[in-house]
Amino acid sequence: MRDTIYCVFSVLTTLVLAVVSLRYVKDFYLLSFFYSFQLHLAVAAAAASIAALVVKRHWYGFLTLGVSLVLAAHGVVMTREFVEPAVDENRPALFRLLSFNIENDNFANGPAIADMVLASGADVVNILEAEPLLSELPRLLKTYPYYIGCGVGMEQCDTLVLSKRPLIEPRIRNLGLLWRNRLTVSTIDFDGRKVNFLAAHLTKPYYDEFHGLEIEDLDEIIPSLPGPLVLAGDFNTSILAPDVQYLMRRQGLGTASLEPATWPIRAGPFGIPIDHVFSKAPLRLKSVRRIENSFGSNHFGLLADFVVDP
């Protein structure tokens, strides 16, 4: 009986470790969902290895435990690779950004989401799957008179960018080949300092190779926008995904010290960050925090403050 239990633990642990480890051989899109959970799966594999060793002491249990710890450690290293130096708390922020995928059939919570946006103090607001806010636009525009999306630049109400300041040359781009109008590009002048804004909504990473193609499009667009830059939105994958890591390294993007988990909602702080706010020098993130109320969405929103280095 002990041998059977030990074998079950060992087989399951081996399968989990094999799936996670394949990322170091090839970025296979069917497994990309699991790559985002590298830390979670490695910790689970370590726990299963310990349980197997409690049942029966065997060299293979120590091997799987060692591999689990290595994968967990490298997952932590990868999450820390792009962290920007901390900003003095007393340093005033140049602007605040709110980014939130509110879910396109979340109509019952549209008024409450609009109330939250107005109370957030955000200077710029990215709303993805924005149709529930279409009826709330008239009152939102009293605070945010400049916008793109939801009838401006595109007929659909998928991506909506609201701003207290004029949007310079706002435009909407396609990402990849699957969805249309999933990227907005604009520039905003904050008292003489122009900042480029990209609001992106990427497809799920296991939909063939579309996610990788969207990352390639971003990799081409970002260099065409010199100066301070913000890339924010729903990436449907964590920073541990190989293609996101590729983009971050290529474009010199930075993150906050600890990205808040935004999905799944029920997991709370134990979920994964699939919604991101990235910055490019000389722009730096002062802070990023999660909006604790999901307002009926299947994502949590993010509030981020920024500073610009001289």
GROMACS .gro file of N, CA, C and O in nm, residues 169-228:
model
  240
  169GLU      N    1  -0.267   6.283  -3.089
  169GLU     CA    2  -0.263   6.182  -3.196
  169GLU      C    3  -0.310   6.045  -3.148
  169GLU      O    4  -0.240   5.945  -3.163
  170PRO      N    5  -0.429   6.035  -3.089
  170PRO     CA    6  -0.478   5.903  -3.047
  170PRO      C    7  -0.511   5.817  -3.168
  170PRO      O    8  -0.562   5.866  -3.269
  171ARG      N    9  -0.480   5.692  -3.158
  171ARG     CA   10  -0.510   5.599  -3.268
  171ARG      C   11  -0.531   5.459  -3.213
  171ARG      O   12  -0.488   5.426  -3.103
  172ILE      N   13  -0.598   5.380  -3.292
  172ILE     CA   14  -0.630   5.242  -3.253
  172ILE      C   15  -0.564   5.147  -3.351
  172ILE      O   16  -0.569   5.168  -3.473
  173ARG      N   17  -0.502   5.044  -3.299
  173ARG     CA   18  -0.429   4.947  -3.381
  173ARG      C   19  -0.484   4.808  -3.355
  173ARG      O   20  -0.541   4.779  -3.250
  174ASN      N   21  -0.462   4.722  -3.453
  174ASN     CA   22  -0.490   4.580  -3.433
  174ASN      C   23  -0.367   4.513  -3.372
  174ASN      O   24  -0.254   4.555  -3.394
  175LEU      N   25  -0.390   4.407  -3.296
  175LEU     CA   26  -0.282   4.325  -3.243
  175LEU      C   27  -0.298   4.185  -3.298
  175LEU      O   28  -0.405   4.124  -3.284
  176GLY      N   29  -0.193   4.133  -3.361
  176GLY     CA   30  -0.201   3.997  -3.413
  176GLY      C   31  -0.305   3.984  -3.521
  176GLY      O   32  -0.340   4.080  -3.591
  177LEU      N   33  -0.362   3.862  -3.531
  177LEU     CA   34  -0.454   3.830  -3.640
  177LEU      C   35  -0.594   3.792  -3.593
  177LEU      O   36  -0.683   3.776  -3.676
  178LEU      N   37  -0.612   3.779  -3.462
  178LEU     CA   38  -0.738   3.723  -3.414
  178LEU      C   39  -0.844   3.829  -3.387
  178LEU      O   40  -0.956   3.820  -3.436
  179TRP      N   41  -0.809   3.932  -3.309
  179TRP     CA   42  -0.905   4.035  -3.272
  179TRP      C   43  -0.866   4.169  -3.333
  179TRP      O   44  -0.749   4.197  -3.351
  180ARG      N   45  -0.966   4.254  -3.355
  180ARG     CA   46  -0.940   4.387  -3.408
  180ARG      C   47  -0.951   4.491  -3.297
  180ARG      O   48  -1.022   4.473  -3.199
  181ASN      N   49  -0.879   4.602  -3.317
  181ASN     CA   50  -0.893   4.720  -3.230
  181ASN      C   51  -0.867   4.689  -3.083
  181ASN      O   52  -0.937   4.737  -2.994
  182ARG      N   53  -0.762   4.609  -3.056
  182ARG     CA   54  -0.730   4.573  -2.919
  182ARG      C   55  -0.612   4.653  -2.862
  182ARG      O   56  -0.563   4.622  -2.755
  183LEU      N   57  -0.566   4.756  -2.934
  183LEU     CA   58  -0.456   4.838  -2.884
  183LEU      C   59  -0.485   4.984  -2.914
  183LEU      O   60  -0.514   5.021  -3.028
  184THR      N   61  -0.478   5.070  -2.812
  184THR     CA   62  -0.487   5.214  -2.833
  184THR      C   63  -0.351   5.275  -2.806
  184THR      O   64  -0.280   5.234  -2.713
  185VAL      N   65  -0.315   5.373  -2.887
  185VAL     CA   66  -0.186   5.443  -2.874
  185VAL      C   67  -0.215   5.591  -2.868
  185VAL      O   68  -0.287   5.646  -2.953
  186SER      N   69  -0.162   5.658  -2.767
  186SER     CA   70  -0.183   5.803  -2.755
  186SER      C   71  -0.069   5.864  -2.674
  186SER      O   72   0.010   5.793  -2.612
  187THR      N   73  -0.062   5.996  -2.677
  187THR     CA   74   0.038   6.070  -2.601
  187THR      C   75  -0.035   6.178  -2.522
  187THR      O   76  -0.131   6.239  -2.570
  188ILE      N   77   0.010   6.199  -2.397
  188ILE     CA   78  -0.050   6.301  -2.311
  188ILE      C   79   0.061   6.390  -2.257
  188ILE      O   80   0.167   6.342  -2.215
  189ASP      N   81   0.038   6.520  -2.258
  189ASP     CA   82   0.134   6.618  -2.209
  189ASP      C   83   0.099   6.654  -2.064
  189ASP      O   84  -0.006   6.709  -2.037
  190PHE      N   85   0.191   6.620  -1.973
  190PHE     CA   86   0.175   6.656  -1.833
  190PHE      C   87   0.269   6.772  -1.800
  190PHE      O   88   0.384   6.753  -1.763
  191ASP      N   89   0.218   6.891  -1.819
  191ASP     CA   90   0.294   7.013  -1.788
  191ASP      C   91   0.432   7.013  -1.853
  191ASP      O   92   0.534   7.037  -1.788
  192GLY      N   93   0.435   6.984  -1.981
  192GLY     CA   94   0.560   6.988  -2.056
  192GLY      C   95   0.631   6.855  -2.070
  192GLY      O   96   0.729   6.844  -2.143
  193ARG      N   97   0.582   6.753  -2.001
  193ARG     CA   98   0.642   6.620  -2.011
  193ARG      C   99   0.545   6.528  -2.084
  193ARG      O  100   0.438   6.495  -2.033
  194LYS      N  101   0.582   6.488  -2.206
  194LYS     CA  102   0.495   6.403  -2.286
  194LYS      C  103   0.519   6.256  -2.252
  194LYS      O  104   0.634   6.211  -2.243
  195VAL      N  105   0.410   6.183  -2.233
  195VAL     CA  106   0.416   6.040  -2.199
  195VAL      C  107   0.331   5.963  -2.299
  195VAL      O  108   0.217   6.001  -2.329
  196ASN      N  109   0.387   5.855  -2.352
  196ASN     CA  110   0.316   5.768  -2.446
  196ASN      C  111   0.238   5.662  -2.369
  196ASN      O  112   0.290   5.603  -2.274
  197PHE      N  113   0.114   5.638  -2.413
  197PHE     CA  114   0.027   5.542  -2.347
  197PHE      C  115  -0.016   5.433  -2.446
  197PHE      O  116  -0.067   5.464  -2.553
  198LEU      N  117   0.005   5.309  -2.406
  198LEU     CA  118  -0.046   5.195  -2.483
  198LEU      C  119  -0.139   5.116  -2.393
  198LEU      O  120  -0.099   5.070  -2.284
  199ALA      N  121  -0.263   5.101  -2.434
  199ALA     CA  122  -0.359   5.017  -2.363
  199ALA      C  123  -0.384   4.894  -2.449
  199ALA      O  124  -0.433   4.905  -2.562
  200ALA      N  125  -0.349   4.777  -2.398
  200ALA     CA  126  -0.350   4.655  -2.478
  200ALA      C  127  -0.440   4.548  -2.414
  200ALA      O  128  -0.448   4.537  -2.292
  201HIS      N  129  -0.504   4.472  -2.501
  201HIS     CA  130  -0.584   4.357  -2.457
  201HIS      C  131  -0.543   4.238  -2.543
  201HIS      O  132  -0.581   4.230  -2.660
  202LEU      N  133  -0.465   4.149  -2.486
  202LEU     CA  134  -0.413   4.035  -2.561
  202LEU      C  135  -0.504   3.914  -2.547
  202LEU      O  136  -0.580   3.903  -2.449
  203THR      N  137  -0.495   3.826  -2.643
  203THR     CA  138  -0.578   3.706  -2.641
  203THR      C  139  -0.522   3.605  -2.542
  203THR      O  140  -0.412   3.619  -2.490
  204LYS      N  141  -0.598   3.501  -2.516
  204LYS     CA  142  -0.553   3.397  -2.424
  204LYS      C  143  -0.434   3.323  -2.486
  204LYS      O  144  -0.434   3.296  -2.607
  205PRO      N  145  -0.334   3.288  -2.408
  205PRO     CA  146  -0.210   3.236  -2.464
  205PRO      C  147  -0.220   3.098  -2.527
  205PRO      O  148  -0.132   3.059  -2.604
  206TYR      N  149  -0.326   3.024  -2.496
  206TYR     CA  150  -0.340   2.889  -2.552
  206TYR      C  151  -0.427   2.888  -2.678
  206TYR      O  152  -0.465   2.782  -2.727
  207TYR      N  153  -0.458   3.005  -2.733
  207TYR     CA  154  -0.528   3.012  -2.861
  207TYR      C  155  -0.425   3.009  -2.974
  207TYR      O  156  -0.384   3.113  -3.027
  208ASP      N  157  -0.383   2.891  -3.009
  208ASP     CA  158  -0.284   2.875  -3.115
  208ASP      C  159  -0.164   2.963  -3.083
  208ASP      O  160  -0.123   2.973  -2.968
  209GLU      N  161  -0.105   3.031  -3.183
  209GLU     CA  162   0.013   3.114  -3.159
  209GLU      C  163  -0.020   3.263  -3.167
  209GLU      O  164   0.069   3.346  -3.186
  210PHE      N  165  -0.148   3.298  -3.149
  210PHE     CA  166  -0.189   3.437  -3.164
  210PHE      C  167  -0.126   3.527  -3.058
  210PHE      O  168  -0.092   3.642  -3.086
  211HIS      N  169  -0.114   3.477  -2.937
  211HIS     CA  170  -0.057   3.559  -2.829
  211HIS      C  171   0.087   3.601  -2.863
  211HIS      O  172   0.126   3.717  -2.844
  212GLY      N  173   0.164   3.507  -2.916
  212GLY     CA  174   0.301   3.538  -2.955
  212GLY      C  175   0.307   3.641  -3.066
  212GLY      O  176   0.396   3.729  -3.067
  213LEU      N  177   0.214   3.634  -3.161
  213LEU     CA  178   0.209   3.732  -3.269
  213LEU      C  179   0.174   3.871  -3.216
  213LEU      O  180   0.226   3.973  -3.264
  214GLU      N  181   0.087   3.876  -3.116
  214GLU     CA  182   0.053   4.005  -3.057
  214GLU      C  183   0.173   4.066  -2.984
  214GLU      O  184   0.196   4.187  -2.990
  215ILE      N  185   0.248   3.982  -2.917
  215ILE     CA  186   0.370   4.028  -2.850
  215ILE      C  187   0.468   4.082  -2.955
  215ILE      O  188   0.534   4.186  -2.933
  216GLU      N  189   0.479   4.015  -3.068
  216GLU     CA  190   0.569   4.064  -3.175
  216GLU      C  191   0.524   4.200  -3.226
  216GLU      O  192   0.608   4.287  -3.256
  217ASP      N  193   0.393   4.221  -3.237
  217ASP     CA  194   0.343   4.352  -3.280
  217ASP      C  195   0.381   4.460  -3.179
  217ASP      O  196   0.423   4.570  -3.218
  218LEU      N  197   0.366   4.431  -3.051
  218LEU     CA  198   0.405   4.527  -2.948
  218LEU      C  199   0.555   4.555  -2.955
  218LEU      O  200   0.599   4.669  -2.936
  219ASP      N  201   0.632   4.453  -2.985
  219ASP     CA  202   0.776   4.467  -2.995
  219ASP      C  203   0.816   4.559  -3.110
  219ASP      O  204   0.921   4.623  -3.106
  220GLU      N  205   0.734   4.567  -3.213
  220GLU     CA  206   0.760   4.657  -3.324
  220GLU      C  207   0.709   4.799  -3.296
  220GLU      O  208   0.770   4.898  -3.340
  221ILE      N  209   0.599   4.810  -3.223
  221ILE     CA  210   0.536   4.941  -3.202
  221ILE      C  211   0.610   5.023  -3.097
  221ILE      O  212   0.630   5.144  -3.114
  222ILE      N  213   0.653   4.960  -2.989
  222ILE     CA  214   0.713   5.034  -2.877
  222ILE      C  215   0.835   5.116  -2.919
  222ILE      O  216   0.846   5.234  -2.880
  223PRO      N  217   0.928   5.063  -3.002
  223PRO     CA  218   1.043   5.145  -3.041
  223PRO      C  219   1.007   5.268  -3.124
  223PRO      O  220   1.087   5.361  -3.133
  224SER      N  221   0.888   5.269  -3.182
  224SER     CA  222   0.847   5.386  -3.261
  224SER      C  223   0.795   5.500  -3.175
  224SER      O  224   0.759   5.606  -3.227
  225LEU      N  225   0.792   5.479  -3.043
  225LEU     CA  226   0.740   5.579  -2.950
  225LEU      C  227   0.850   5.618  -2.852
  225LEU      O  228   0.859   5.565  -2.743
  226PRO      N  229   0.937   5.711  -2.890
  226PRO     CA  230   1.048   5.748  -2.802
  226PRO      C  231   1.001   5.823  -2.679
  226PRO      O  232   0.897   5.889  -2.679
  227GLY      N  233   1.079   5.811  -2.573
  227GLY     CA  234   1.047   5.883  -2.451
  227GLY      C  235   0.972   5.799  -2.351
  227GLY      O  236   0.956   5.677  -2.368
  228PRO      N  237   0.922   5.861  -2.244
  228PRO     CA  238   0.850   5.788  -2.139
  228PRO      C  239   0.731   5.713  -2.197
  228PRO      O  240   0.660   5.765  -2.284
   0.00000   0.00000   0.00000
